[in-house]
Amino acid sequence: MAMAVFRREGRRLLPSIAARPIAAIRSPLASDQEEGLLGVRSISTQVVRNRMKSVKNIQKITKAMKMVAASKLRAVQGRAENSRGLWQPFTALLGDNPSIDVKKSVVVTLSSDKGLCGGINSTVVKVSRALYKLNAGPEKEVKFVIVGEKAKAIMFRDSKNDISLTVTELNKNPLNYAQVSVLADDILKNVEFDALRIVYNKFHSVVAFLPTVATVLSPEIIEKESEVGGKLGELDSYEIEGGETKGEILQNLAEFQFSCVMFNAVLENACSEMGARMSAMDSSSRNAGEMLDRLTLTYNRTRQASITTELIEIISGASALEAAK
Amino acid sequence: MASSAAVPFWRTAGMTYITYSNICANLVRNCLKEPFKAEALSREKVHFSISKWAGGKPEKPILRSDTPGV
């Protein structure tokens, strides 16, 4: 991430400058290295100037990335907010049962393909792992379906035996319902589940994204739960038109619900990714600016020190000549 | 009317409701007139790459795309 790059740059910088300890050092490691290097050492101003040029370029790039993320966010935000209306009727009809206890859960983790977007991917992975712990046990199994390169890389490290599908390159074309529904179809056909838990970052505002879990139940579980009562028990009071049975309608509804919830989740995750990238790039540009200020001070100090050294040499040479006369 | 074992023809053919509704939507989009038709069809483009995993190892990824090789 950009922050780590700057911290590394800072550490590399200090041994070579060494003229005086710079105030406000960020990492304690750097100050240890510095103790041995106190003392006057004149360093070429060329090195400092090169560093300043590269930091300025980095600052320009991160500013540009922030603008790009901001414009993409504007485009997706409207669609995400409108797509919330797709799953609201389902929740009104079937209720939301995040705490349902089922034998086979499948956790669908949504993440981004590209990096430099702050901590959103790691929060999603943390929530997925927590869900795994919650739902695992004797006779129960949890499988992962991972969307996005970043979560794949993180989950591969310790949960690779539980991954059943991974999907990448979803964001290559602008997101649309057709794409997400084909994906949902693939997941339905390849993975057996009693309950699907979709983990994504819900977009609340440009600086606030909360990891959320949306639960979609399979039609058999809905049948079972409707016998128990509660919200699902009222399903029988609805009239069914056409020649279909309740079981068929539940199956259609469950598939469509999954597709709608996935669509909304993918859009919200994309919004959160853009927002997180905006704030990450913003703080990178600010850090680059601060680093540039410190480098400028060092540059001036170095320059003045070398001028002073020259003057001293000239004057002492001249006074030696005079004394010799 | 229909017996309780009757399923719609598309379900016996192996499609899910999602595929069925997408095909219907495609038919509706194809009914539009020209400038709107191109816009609507551009909203149907699919591109992603999916790979199944078995025992901790990914198998060869399948690219599902309207524009393969791009």
Tab-separated table of C-alpha atoms in Angstrom:
chain	number	residue	atom	x	y	z
A	1	MET	CA	0.000	0.000	0.000
A	2	ALA	CA	1.141	3.566	-0.522
A	3	MET	CA	1.594	4.157	3.197
A	4	ALA	CA	4.069	1.289	3.470
A	5	VAL	CA	5.993	2.641	0.486
A	6	PHE	CA	6.383	6.004	2.173
A	7	ARG	CA	7.473	4.463	5.420
A	8	ARG	CA	10.105	2.482	3.567
A	9	GLU	CA	11.224	5.578	1.683
A	10	GLY	CA	11.604	7.360	4.999
A	11	ARG	CA	13.786	4.619	6.437
A	12	ARG	CA	16.022	4.540	3.377
A	13	LEU	CA	16.333	8.294	3.508
A	14	LEU	CA	17.637	8.682	7.035
A	15	PRO	CA	20.943	6.780	6.855
A	16	SER	CA	21.985	8.772	3.814
A	17	ILE	CA	21.101	12.205	5.183
A	18	ALA	CA	22.413	11.841	8.710
A	19	ALA	CA	23.345	15.505	9.085
A	20	ARG	CA	20.960	15.999	11.970
A	21	PRO	CA	18.122	13.935	13.345
A	22	ILE	CA	14.950	15.024	11.632
A	23	ALA	CA	12.155	15.843	14.011
A	24	ALA	CA	8.911	13.865	13.894
A	25	ILE	CA	10.324	10.528	12.806
A	26	ARG	CA	7.528	8.101	12.137
A	27	SER	CA	9.040	4.716	12.760
A	28	PRO	CA	11.138	3.788	15.812
A	29	LEU	CA	13.342	1.525	13.713
A	30	ALA	CA	14.647	4.495	11.765
A	31	SER	CA	15.681	6.324	14.909
A	32	ASP	CA	17.758	3.318	16.020
A	33	GLN	CA	19.660	3.347	12.790
A	34	GLU	CA	20.208	7.025	13.153
A	35	GLU	CA	21.961	6.995	16.511
A	36	GLY	CA	25.102	5.599	15.020
A	37	LEU	CA	25.102	8.116	12.215
A	38	LEU	CA	25.074	11.360	14.169
A	39	GLY	CA	27.793	13.664	13.184
A	40	VAL	CA	28.473	15.993	10.356
A	41	ARG	CA	28.577	14.274	7.035
A	42	SER	CA	28.023	16.256	3.945
A	43	ILE	CA	25.942	14.482	1.370
A	44	SER	CA	25.473	15.339	-2.220
A	45	THR	CA	22.500	17.593	-2.769
A	46	GLN	CA	21.886	15.652	-5.948
A	47	VAL	CA	20.622	12.675	-3.970
A	48	VAL	CA	18.153	14.776	-2.028
A	49	ARG	CA	17.005	16.508	-5.184
A	50	ASN	CA	16.333	13.154	-6.839
A	51	ARG	CA	14.304	12.027	-3.879
A	52	MET	CA	12.305	15.224	-3.985
A	53	LYS	CA	11.533	14.713	-7.654
A	54	SER	CA	10.336	11.151	-7.137
A	55	VAL	CA	8.195	12.057	-4.141
A	56	LYS	CA	6.609	14.869	-6.123
A	57	ASN	CA	5.794	12.466	-8.943
A	58	ILE	CA	4.240	10.032	-6.509
A	59	GLN	CA	2.149	12.837	-5.089
A	60	LYS	CA	0.879	13.739	-8.567
A	61	ILE	CA	-0.006	10.132	-9.300
A	62	THR	CA	-1.909	9.622	-6.063
A	63	LYS	CA	-3.806	12.877	-6.609
A	64	ALA	CA	-4.801	11.691	-10.067
A	65	MET	CA	-5.893	8.308	-8.716
A	66	LYS	CA	-8.049	10.062	-6.169
A	67	MET	CA	-9.784	12.085	-8.894
A	68	VAL	CA	-10.386	8.966	-10.951
A	69	ALA	CA	-11.819	7.118	-7.969
A	70	ALA	CA	-14.055	10.076	-7.141
A	71	SER	CA	-15.527	10.173	-10.629
A	72	LYS	CA	-16.070	6.417	-10.731
A	73	LEU	CA	-17.724	6.612	-7.334
A	74	ARG	CA	-20.181	9.222	-8.567
A	75	ALA	CA	-21.133	6.939	-11.428
A	76	VAL	CA	-21.706	3.800	-9.353
A	77	GLN	CA	-23.254	5.379	-6.306
A	78	GLY	CA	-26.569	6.178	-7.943
A	79	ARG	CA	-26.902	2.655	-9.269
A	80	ALA	CA	-26.082	1.086	-5.926
A	81	GLU	CA	-28.664	3.134	-4.103
A	82	ASN	CA	-31.294	2.335	-6.688
A	83	SER	CA	-30.536	-1.360	-6.581
A	84	ARG	CA	-31.369	-1.488	-2.898
A	85	GLY	CA	-34.994	-1.572	-3.928
A	86	LEU	CA	-34.455	-4.954	-5.558
A	87	TRP	CA	-34.084	-6.986	-2.437
A	88	GLN	CA	-36.254	-5.018	-0.066
A	89	PRO	CA	-39.477	-6.758	-1.133
A	90	PHE	CA	-37.797	-10.109	-0.520
A	91	THR	CA	-36.875	-9.168	3.000
A	92	ALA	CA	-40.376	-7.906	3.562
A	93	LEU	CA	-41.799	-11.208	2.341
A	94	LEU	CA	-39.375	-13.754	3.664
A	95	GLY	CA	-37.760	-11.991	6.594
A	96	ASP	CA	-34.061	-11.935	7.352
A	97	ASN	CA	-32.580	-14.852	9.246
A	98	PRO	CA	-28.886	-14.312	9.742
A	99	SER	CA	-28.767	-16.559	12.768
A	100	ILE	CA	-30.301	-19.577	11.135
A	101	ASP	CA	-28.672	-22.855	11.922
A	102	VAL	CA	-28.110	-24.999	8.867
A	103	LYS	CA	-25.933	-27.882	7.861
A	104	LYS	CA	-24.332	-26.509	4.749
A	105	SER	CA	-23.461	-22.846	4.630
A	106	VAL	CA	-21.693	-21.211	1.792
A	107	VAL	CA	-19.965	-17.900	2.447
A	108	VAL	CA	-19.676	-15.683	-0.619
A	109	THR	CA	-16.900	-13.158	-0.061
A	110	LEU	CA	-16.879	-10.080	-2.276
A	111	SER	CA	-13.674	-8.142	-2.711
A	112	SER	CA	-11.835	-6.076	-5.278
A	113	ASP	CA	-9.419	-7.123	-7.966
A	114	LYS	CA	-7.183	-4.086	-7.690
A	115	GLY	CA	-5.305	-2.904	-4.644
A	116	LEU	CA	-4.531	0.471	-3.096
A	117	CYS	CA	-8.018	0.651	-1.656
A	118	GLY	CA	-7.406	0.777	2.052
A	119	GLY	CA	-8.554	-1.907	4.459
A	120	ILE	CA	-11.866	-2.990	2.982
A	121	ASN	CA	-10.692	-6.340	1.689
A	122	SER	CA	-9.155	-7.376	4.968
A	123	THR	CA	-12.331	-6.503	6.917
A	124	VAL	CA	-14.393	-8.629	4.559
A	125	VAL	CA	-12.009	-11.549	4.993
A	126	LYS	CA	-12.107	-11.141	8.761
A	127	VAL	CA	-15.904	-11.293	8.770
A	128	SER	CA	-15.862	-14.347	6.506
A	129	ARG	CA	-13.477	-16.144	8.821
A	130	ALA	CA	-15.659	-15.252	11.803
A	131	LEU	CA	-18.680	-16.668	9.994
A	132	TYR	CA	-16.733	-19.817	9.327
A	133	LYS	CA	-15.966	-20.232	13.007
A	134	LEU	CA	-19.579	-19.521	13.933
A	135	ASN	CA	-20.977	-22.045	11.525
A	136	ALA	CA	-18.487	-24.828	11.624
A	137	GLY	CA	-19.007	-27.768	13.877
A	138	PRO	CA	-19.913	-31.429	13.859
A	139	GLU	CA	-22.132	-32.276	10.896
A	140	LYS	CA	-21.973	-28.732	9.628
A	141	GLU	CA	-19.725	-27.555	6.895
A	142	VAL	CA	-18.834	-24.194	5.480
A	143	LYS	CA	-17.543	-23.560	1.990
A	144	PHE	CA	-16.199	-20.343	0.502
A	145	VAL	CA	-16.932	-18.757	-2.822
A	146	ILE	CA	-14.503	-15.914	-3.375
A	147	VAL	CA	-15.070	-13.055	-5.769
A	148	GLY	CA	-12.054	-10.847	-6.391
A	149	GLU	CA	-8.315	-11.315	-6.453
A	150	LYS	CA	-7.518	-9.686	-3.155
A	151	ALA	CA	-9.630	-11.942	-0.965
A	152	LYS	CA	-8.398	-14.934	-2.921
A	153	ALA	CA	-4.811	-14.105	-2.043
A	154	ILE	CA	-5.583	-13.655	1.643
A	155	MET	CA	-7.870	-16.664	2.043
A	156	PHE	CA	-5.525	-18.899	0.125
A	157	ARG	CA	-3.100	-18.751	2.973
A	158	ASP	CA	-5.106	-20.559	5.592
A	159	SER	CA	-8.511	-21.607	4.300
A	160	LYS	CA	-7.629	-23.020	0.949
A	161	ASN	CA	-9.197	-26.380	1.576
A	162	ASP	CA	-12.583	-24.821	2.067
A	163	ILE	CA	-12.690	-22.764	-1.080
A	164	SER	CA	-14.995	-24.137	-3.692
A	165	LEU	CA	-15.089	-21.417	-6.360
A	166	THR	CA	-13.140	-18.271	-7.155
A	167	VAL	CA	-14.215	-15.569	-9.563
A	168	THR	CA	-12.001	-12.823	-10.937
A	169	GLU	CA	-12.127	-10.059	-13.538
A	170	LEU	CA	-15.694	-9.227	-12.677
A	171	ASN	CA	-15.062	-5.486	-12.766
A	172	LYS	CA	-13.515	-5.425	-16.201
A	173	ASN	CA	-16.697	-4.282	-17.893
A	174	PRO	CA	-19.156	-1.939	-16.230
A	175	LEU	CA	-21.253	-3.897	-13.772
A	176	ASN	CA	-24.655	-4.971	-14.958
A	177	TYR	CA	-27.353	-7.341	-13.854
A	178	ALA	CA	-26.774	-9.831	-16.663
A	179	GLN	CA	-23.199	-10.442	-15.535
A	180	VAL	CA	-24.093	-10.894	-11.905
A	181	SER	CA	-26.971	-13.178	-12.716
A	182	VAL	CA	-24.765	-15.462	-14.808
A	183	LEU	CA	-22.384	-15.566	-11.859
A	184	ALA	CA	-25.232	-16.341	-9.463
A	185	ASP	CA	-26.355	-19.075	-11.795
A	186	ASP	CA	-22.882	-20.606	-11.801
A	187	ILE	CA	-22.753	-20.545	-8.049
A	188	LEU	CA	-26.192	-22.145	-7.754
A	189	LYS	CA	-25.262	-24.897	-10.143
A	190	ASN	CA	-21.886	-25.722	-8.666
A	191	VAL	CA	-22.304	-25.416	-4.954
A	192	GLU	CA	-24.732	-27.199	-2.693
A	193	PHE	CA	-26.039	-25.037	0.059
A	194	ASP	CA	-28.683	-24.687	2.683
A	195	ALA	CA	-27.908	-21.066	3.359
A	196	LEU	CA	-25.846	-18.558	1.456
A	197	ARG	CA	-24.164	-15.801	3.365
A	198	ILE	CA	-22.918	-12.972	1.207
A	199	VAL	CA	-20.255	-10.809	2.845
A	200	TYR	CA	-19.668	-7.381	1.355
A	201	ASN	CA	-18.943	-3.777	2.309
A	202	LYS	CA	-22.115	-1.771	2.452
A	203	PHE	CA	-21.712	1.779	1.329
A	204	HIS	CA	-23.023	4.236	3.901
A	205	SER	CA	-21.070	7.300	2.886
A	206	VAL	CA	-17.796	8.235	1.254
A	207	VAL	CA	-15.882	7.595	4.451
A	208	ALA	CA	-18.039	4.900	6.040
A	209	PHE	CA	-18.256	1.350	4.742
A	210	LEU	CA	-19.452	-1.395	7.022
A	211	PRO	CA	-18.968	-5.084	6.313
A	212	THR	CA	-22.417	-6.646	6.094
A	213	VAL	CA	-23.761	-10.157	5.746
A	214	ALA	CA	-26.821	-10.901	3.657
A	215	THR	CA	-28.418	-14.318	4.097
A	216	VAL	CA	-30.298	-16.181	1.396
A	217	LEU	CA	-31.898	-19.495	2.252
A	218	SER	CA	-32.479	-22.408	-0.037
A	219	PRO	CA	-36.099	-23.313	-0.778
A	220	GLU	CA	-36.022	-26.489	1.281
A	221	ILE	CA	-34.969	-24.617	4.366
A	222	ILE	CA	-37.666	-22.042	3.754
A	223	GLU	CA	-40.247	-24.817	3.665
A	224	LYS	CA	-38.934	-26.195	6.898
A	225	GLU	CA	-38.901	-22.827	8.575
A	226	SER	CA	-42.383	-21.984	7.399
A	227	GLU	CA	-43.668	-24.923	9.340
A	228	VAL	CA	-42.065	-23.569	12.448
A	229	GLY	CA	-43.898	-20.304	12.158
A	230	GLY	CA	-42.881	-16.710	12.374
A	231	LYS	CA	-42.668	-14.575	9.284
A	232	LEU	CA	-42.255	-17.471	6.940
A	233	GLY	CA	-45.265	-19.198	8.442
A	234	GLU	CA	-47.489	-16.551	6.958
A	235	LEU	CA	-46.549	-17.607	3.461
A	236	ASP	CA	-49.476	-19.963	3.363
A	237	SER	CA	-51.896	-17.106	3.663
A	238	TYR	CA	-50.897	-15.921	0.183
A	239	GLU	CA	-52.874	-17.112	-2.812
A	240	ILE	CA	-50.929	-18.696	-5.596
A	241	GLU	CA	-51.998	-17.956	-9.133
A	242	GLY	CA	-51.220	-20.075	-12.112
A	243	GLY	CA	-50.510	-23.725	-12.110
A	244	GLU	CA	-47.511	-23.712	-9.854
A	245	THR	CA	-47.120	-25.165	-6.444
A	246	LYS	CA	-45.763	-23.403	-3.422
A	247	GLY	CA	-42.538	-25.387	-3.657
A	248	GLU	CA	-41.890	-24.249	-7.210
A	249	ILE	CA	-42.635	-20.657	-6.435
A	250	LEU	CA	-40.321	-20.786	-3.452
A	251	GLN	CA	-37.584	-22.157	-5.629
A	252	ASN	CA	-38.003	-19.425	-8.221
A	253	LEU	CA	-38.142	-16.813	-5.504
A	254	ALA	CA	-35.038	-18.121	-3.782
A	255	GLU	CA	-33.024	-18.077	-7.000
A	256	PHE	CA	-34.188	-14.635	-7.939
A	257	GLN	CA	-33.551	-13.384	-4.419
A	258	PHE	CA	-29.992	-14.633	-4.587
A	259	SER	CA	-29.452	-12.921	-7.906
A	260	CYS	CA	-30.875	-9.595	-6.690
A	261	VAL	CA	-28.976	-9.644	-3.430
A	262	MET	CA	-25.747	-10.454	-5.294
A	263	PHE	CA	-26.326	-7.582	-7.694
A	264	ASN	CA	-26.850	-5.118	-4.891
A	265	ALA	CA	-23.897	-6.501	-2.944
A	266	VAL	CA	-21.570	-6.243	-5.935
A	267	LEU	CA	-22.570	-2.646	-6.606
A	268	GLU	CA	-22.231	-1.618	-2.960
A	269	ASN	CA	-18.852	-3.283	-2.760
A	270	ALA	CA	-17.720	-1.419	-5.857
A	271	CYS	CA	-18.841	1.882	-4.303
A	272	SER	CA	-17.038	1.099	-1.074
A	273	GLU	CA	-13.909	0.202	-3.013
A	274	MET	CA	-13.938	3.556	-4.808
A	275	GLY	CA	-14.575	5.446	-1.589
A	276	ALA	CA	-11.809	3.610	0.242
A	277	ARG	CA	-9.419	4.218	-2.636
A	278	MET	CA	-10.270	7.922	-2.561
A	279	SER	CA	-9.448	8.256	1.105
A	280	ALA	CA	-6.309	6.091	0.830
A	281	MET	CA	-4.976	8.145	-2.077
A	282	ASP	CA	-5.889	11.333	-0.269
A	283	SER	CA	-3.857	10.417	2.786
A	284	SER	CA	-1.000	9.289	0.528
A	285	SER	CA	-0.913	12.665	-1.193
A	286	ARG	CA	-0.924	14.394	2.159
A	287	ASN	CA	1.934	12.234	3.425
A	288	ALA	CA	3.855	12.871	0.232
A	289	GLY	CA	3.404	16.592	0.785
A	290	GLU	CA	4.752	16.350	4.330
A	291	MET	CA	7.688	14.280	3.174
A	292	LEU	CA	8.397	16.841	0.489
A	293	ASP	CA	8.487	19.600	3.129
A	294	ARG	CA	10.949	17.663	5.246
A	295	LEU	CA	13.112	16.910	2.238
A	296	THR	CA	13.152	20.580	1.262
A	297	LEU	CA	14.384	21.526	4.709
A	298	THR	CA	17.097	18.884	4.550
A	299	TYR	CA	18.075	20.041	1.083
A	300	ASN	CA	18.456	23.609	2.215
A	301	ARG	CA	20.428	22.600	5.284
A	302	THR	CA	22.753	20.467	3.200
A	303	ARG	CA	23.215	23.216	0.662
A	304	GLN	CA	24.006	25.802	3.316
A	305	ALA	CA	26.358	23.433	5.102
A	306	SER	CA	28.364	22.833	1.939
A	307	ILE	CA	28.542	26.573	1.228
A	308	THR	CA	29.714	27.214	4.755
A	309	THR	CA	32.361	24.512	4.436
A	310	GLU	CA	33.662	26.074	1.242
A	311	LEU	CA	33.797	29.484	2.826
A	312	ILE	CA	35.687	28.136	5.809
A	313	GLU	CA	38.228	26.482	3.556
A	314	ILE	CA	38.727	29.628	1.530
A	315	ILE	CA	39.048	31.853	4.572
A	316	SER	CA	41.388	29.544	6.420
A	317	GLY	CA	43.479	29.186	3.289
A	318	ALA	CA	43.597	32.962	2.908
A	319	SER	CA	44.487	33.557	6.548
A	320	ALA	CA	47.173	30.881	6.371
A	321	LEU	CA	48.692	32.705	3.397
A	322	GLU	CA	48.546	36.026	5.256
A	323	ALA	CA	50.122	34.549	8.340
A	324	ALA	CA	52.856	33.046	6.204
A	325	LYS	CA	53.639	36.444	4.664
B	1	MET	CA	-55.270	-28.031	-13.439
B	2	ALA	CA	-51.625	-28.980	-13.347
B	3	SER	CA	-50.639	-31.801	-11.100
B	4	SER	CA	-48.302	-31.057	-8.260
B	5	ALA	CA	-45.457	-32.756	-10.110
B	6	ALA	CA	-45.685	-30.513	-13.143
B	7	VAL	CA	-42.661	-28.301	-13.579
B	8	PRO	CA	-42.280	-25.649	-16.239
B	9	PHE	CA	-40.493	-26.854	-19.341
B	10	TRP	CA	-37.471	-24.737	-18.676
B	11	ARG	CA	-36.813	-26.256	-15.332
B	12	THR	CA	-36.849	-29.756	-16.720
B	13	ALA	CA	-34.362	-28.531	-19.319
B	14	GLY	CA	-31.956	-27.656	-16.516
B	15	MET	CA	-32.307	-23.885	-16.456
B	16	THR	CA	-32.792	-21.927	-13.305
B	17	TYR	CA	-35.273	-19.126	-12.920
B	18	ILE	CA	-32.414	-16.666	-13.316
B	19	THR	CA	-31.487	-17.965	-16.769
B	20	TYR	CA	-35.150	-17.992	-17.751
B	21	SER	CA	-35.701	-14.386	-16.730
B	22	ASN	CA	-32.485	-13.309	-18.467
B	23	ILE	CA	-33.592	-14.870	-21.730
B	24	CYS	CA	-36.946	-13.114	-21.438
B	25	ALA	CA	-35.172	-9.832	-20.740
B	26	ASN	CA	-32.993	-10.336	-23.791
B	27	LEU	CA	-36.086	-10.837	-25.916
B	28	VAL	CA	-37.563	-7.613	-24.584
B	29	ARG	CA	-34.329	-5.725	-25.251
B	30	ASN	CA	-34.270	-6.953	-28.809
B	31	CYS	CA	-37.692	-5.433	-29.371
B	32	LEU	CA	-36.420	-1.897	-28.962
B	33	LYS	CA	-35.794	0.495	-31.832
B	34	GLU	CA	-32.351	1.333	-32.990
B	35	PRO	CA	-30.531	3.891	-30.808
B	36	PHE	CA	-32.022	2.496	-27.612
B	37	LYS	CA	-31.439	-1.057	-28.711
B	38	ALA	CA	-27.660	-0.634	-28.918
B	39	GLU	CA	-27.592	1.000	-25.479
B	40	ALA	CA	-29.712	-1.704	-23.921
B	41	LEU	CA	-27.691	-4.523	-25.463
B	42	SER	CA	-24.501	-2.967	-24.133
B	43	ARG	CA	-25.975	-3.457	-20.684
B	44	GLU	CA	-25.936	-7.181	-21.227
B	45	LYS	CA	-22.246	-7.763	-21.664
B	46	VAL	CA	-20.819	-10.490	-19.459
B	47	HIS	CA	-17.196	-10.970	-18.578
B	48	PHE	CA	-15.659	-12.834	-15.687
B	49	SER	CA	-13.376	-15.745	-15.069
B	50	ILE	CA	-14.397	-18.513	-12.721
B	51	SER	CA	-12.396	-21.444	-11.492
B	52	LYS	CA	-13.458	-24.372	-9.371
B	53	TRP	CA	-11.278	-25.574	-6.556
B	54	ALA	CA	-10.749	-29.130	-5.492
B	55	GLY	CA	-8.821	-29.997	-2.366
B	56	GLY	CA	-7.112	-26.641	-2.041
B	57	LYS	CA	-5.982	-26.436	-5.651
B	58	PRO	CA	-7.598	-24.312	-8.327
B	59	GLU	CA	-8.457	-25.995	-11.567
B	60	LYS	CA	-8.149	-24.315	-14.897
B	61	PRO	CA	-10.215	-21.118	-14.946
B	62	ILE	CA	-13.100	-20.818	-17.370
B	63	LEU	CA	-13.581	-17.443	-18.942
B	64	ARG	CA	-17.228	-16.577	-19.386
B	65	SER	CA	-17.268	-13.689	-21.722
B	66	ASP	CA	-19.043	-12.109	-24.629
B	67	THR	CA	-15.692	-10.786	-25.779
B	68	PRO	CA	-13.227	-13.648	-25.343
B	69	GLY	CA	-9.593	-12.925	-25.858
B	70	VAL	CA	-9.933	-9.264	-24.895
